[in-house]
């Protein structure tokens, strides 16, 4: 149910306890930037009754306490904040994420390279050259969807999803990149694996990456895996956080 | 510290409180009690906060023994509680003596019941909540025989709830959206007009409905966006799925409507195979319903009545007064 009949952003009612602010209907980094900008603006300016927000590729879901929210006032504030330029976010974090590409760590790398008519080395170079943004986290705890994939690497998902893929896989699905956190089913193409834990219960912080963070991948050799994996398993940070 | 020791439990039994909030942006489901009204009732009877952690019992329920003397109470729309082989009315606190055996489960007509544990369950919380989320393992693994559930204690005075406020009856109320425009014009009329039944594919994450399919307008894939408790999503086969407390945080199917917050618990209590009807209400009606539910929960504390002659399992063994008691009102005379 559209509360305001504006083109975009559209405020969509999700029952009485949430509003979805929709900035578009496609996967588009510019749309996602507006979502993340509104998310940051709301975080900087607490609203009465607002419980938590969930940024996704093209919309921001706002969970509300229906008994403590003045929905018309909040809607108006959301529309005002949505007009702010998308580059307003000031707390950008940039992560350097170590990855072992190919082999047992990325079982689809060679097939994917062949499919695109390039060498495995060329695919790794293109993948590691890009700067990604965590567009959203969903599907599983800490599972990071990345925008910024080199368009020449976009690949439709596998026809038959695998029932099990390793935790911390670095993968490609359609025009999106991802870093997984726990073992699970996936139809995406596995090109590598990072020892860094994006989700670790009991560690502080439990989650490494947040929506809006920048990600760059750093190739490491397979013989570096064991040491970094042990370090990460102990709760030590393995992904490096750099200032932008 | 007194505790309950799990001897056997059904697969749908878990520890739940109000839920885990603030982590949905990291892909973590809030989980939480399916039916917050009956969670609150079970907790208040055992001197716990309304939103404290209790045992949520699905089909199969639970068999536990007391370690030390401990007060418990069972609440649900339909449920049965046996202490030392004798039936105890729901909505009535009972003190189980050390070693005493308790069997509790929802009864036909309801899906979930809540076993309140004296003062609330005293286990470590995980990311701010005790709620177990089965798919991610957050909040602990599934309950199994041997699990020890310690109690905060402090609830030796026994209460009952003889007069429960009259809850809502009638159709489950929905608000259209957020993607009602992704469906054909008649889809909402089909959803509200036709009779649906809950299928056997029902758990804490969601329930698939059996009934007429809902025709999409155009495709059935959308760019994944946020999901809420009560989202009615419709995959490509046109069969609606209602998402509940253990739902994923985001999803890629259009959502034709959303169950209002006040009716999630009522919907969750409908057992598989039973019919359900939906009715569109206005946003203002949804808010009024949320206020009424909140007032009902807040009113429970003042509806508590102390039991004149406390039920203890020792006394139960000595006296055979309780057999056959099945309603809260009957328990008043005990």
Short mmCIF file of C-alpha atoms in Angstrom, two decimals, chain B residues 87-199:
data_model
loop_
_atom_site.label_atom_id
_atom_site.label_comp_id
_atom_site.label_asym_id
_atom_site.label_seq_id
_atom_site.Cartn_x
_atom_site.Cartn_y
_atom_site.Cartn_z
CA UNK B 87 -3.66 -32.61 35.62
CA UNK B 88 -3.18 -28.97 36.58
CA UNK B 89 -5.28 -26.23 35.05
CA UNK B 90 -3.48 -23.87 32.70
CA UNK B 91 -3.00 -20.29 33.91
CA UNK B 92 -2.30 -21.66 37.41
CA UNK B 93 1.11 -21.62 39.07
CA UNK B 94 2.23 -24.83 40.72
CA UNK B 95 5.24 -25.52 42.89
CA UNK B 96 7.02 -28.68 41.81
CA UNK B 97 9.18 -30.27 44.47
CA UNK B 98 12.67 -31.56 43.82
CA UNK B 99 12.58 -34.53 41.45
CA UNK B 100 8.96 -33.97 40.42
CA UNK B 101 8.02 -34.75 36.82
CA UNK B 102 6.18 -32.29 34.59
CA UNK B 103 4.59 -33.03 31.22
CA UNK B 104 3.28 -30.06 29.23
CA UNK B 105 2.05 -29.62 25.68
CA UNK B 106 -0.34 -27.64 23.52
CA UNK B 107 -3.73 -29.36 23.16
CA UNK B 108 -5.76 -29.82 19.96
CA UNK B 109 -6.92 -26.43 18.75
CA UNK B 110 -3.66 -24.58 19.39
CA UNK B 111 -0.15 -24.72 18.00
CA UNK B 112 1.93 -23.36 20.89
CA UNK B 113 1.92 -23.16 24.68
CA UNK B 114 4.31 -21.43 27.08
CA UNK B 115 5.83 -22.98 30.17
CA UNK B 116 6.89 -20.20 32.53
CA UNK B 117 9.84 -20.96 34.80
CA UNK B 118 10.10 -19.30 38.22
CA UNK B 119 11.47 -15.76 37.81
CA UNK B 120 12.29 -16.46 34.17
CA UNK B 121 14.96 -18.65 32.60
CA UNK B 122 18.44 -17.78 33.93
CA UNK B 123 20.65 -18.62 30.96
CA UNK B 124 23.20 -16.43 29.21
CA UNK B 125 21.69 -14.35 26.46
CA UNK B 126 23.09 -14.28 22.95
CA UNK B 127 23.19 -10.87 21.26
CA UNK B 128 20.71 -9.47 23.74
CA UNK B 129 18.12 -12.24 23.68
CA UNK B 130 17.52 -15.81 24.84
CA UNK B 131 15.48 -16.66 21.76
CA UNK B 132 16.70 -19.69 19.86
CA UNK B 133 16.85 -19.33 16.09
CA UNK B 134 17.05 -22.84 14.71
CA UNK B 135 18.38 -22.12 11.22
CA UNK B 136 21.35 -20.00 12.33
CA UNK B 137 21.99 -21.61 15.71
CA UNK B 138 21.97 -18.16 17.32
CA UNK B 139 20.64 -18.43 20.86
CA UNK B 140 21.77 -22.04 21.23
CA UNK B 141 21.10 -25.34 19.56
CA UNK B 142 17.84 -27.28 19.66
CA UNK B 143 16.64 -28.42 23.07
CA UNK B 144 17.30 -32.08 23.74
CA UNK B 145 17.11 -34.56 26.58
CA UNK B 146 19.61 -33.65 29.29
CA UNK B 147 19.37 -29.88 28.80
CA UNK B 148 19.34 -27.98 32.10
CA UNK B 149 17.16 -24.88 32.26
CA UNK B 150 18.00 -22.86 35.38
CA UNK B 151 15.46 -20.49 36.91
CA UNK B 152 16.04 -17.04 38.41
CA UNK B 153 13.70 -18.00 41.26
CA UNK B 154 11.81 -15.65 43.57
CA UNK B 155 8.33 -16.91 42.74
CA UNK B 156 7.31 -19.00 45.73
CA UNK B 157 3.96 -17.17 46.03
CA UNK B 158 1.50 -18.88 43.74
CA UNK B 159 -1.01 -17.13 41.51
CA UNK B 160 -3.62 -17.98 38.96
CA UNK B 161 -5.33 -16.01 36.20
CA UNK B 162 -9.00 -16.91 36.65
CA UNK B 163 -10.37 -14.15 34.42
CA UNK B 164 -8.57 -13.75 31.13
CA UNK B 165 -9.51 -10.76 28.98
CA UNK B 166 -11.57 -11.75 25.97
CA UNK B 167 -9.23 -11.87 23.01
CA UNK B 168 -10.04 -11.08 19.42
CA UNK B 169 -11.96 -13.60 17.37
CA UNK B 170 -12.90 -13.51 13.71
CA UNK B 171 -10.77 -13.18 10.58
CA UNK B 172 -7.05 -12.46 10.69
CA UNK B 173 -6.65 -8.80 9.83
CA UNK B 174 -4.30 -7.67 7.07
CA UNK B 175 -3.05 -4.48 5.46
CA UNK B 176 -2.41 -4.64 1.70
CA UNK B 177 1.18 -4.19 0.55
CA UNK B 178 4.04 -3.58 0.23
CA UNK B 179 3.78 -5.17 -3.25
CA UNK B 180 0.03 -5.50 -3.80
CA UNK B 181 0.60 -3.73 -7.14
CA UNK B 182 2.56 -6.81 -8.32
CA UNK B 183 -0.67 -8.83 -8.35
CA UNK B 184 -3.71 -8.92 -10.61
CA UNK B 185 -6.69 -6.82 -9.61
CA UNK B 186 -8.65 -9.77 -8.23
CA UNK B 187 -5.82 -11.25 -6.15
CA UNK B 188 -6.64 -9.42 -2.92
CA UNK B 189 -10.32 -10.39 -3.26
CA UNK B 190 -9.27 -14.03 -3.70
CA UNK B 191 -7.08 -13.85 -0.60
CA UNK B 192 -9.86 -12.38 1.55
CA UNK B 193 -12.82 -14.10 -0.06
CA UNK B 194 -11.71 -17.68 -0.36
CA UNK B 195 -11.16 -20.05 2.45
CA UNK B 196 -7.54 -21.00 3.01
CA UNK B 197 -6.18 -23.71 5.24
CA UNK B 198 -2.82 -23.91 6.93
CA UNK B 199 -0.81 -26.63 5.22
#
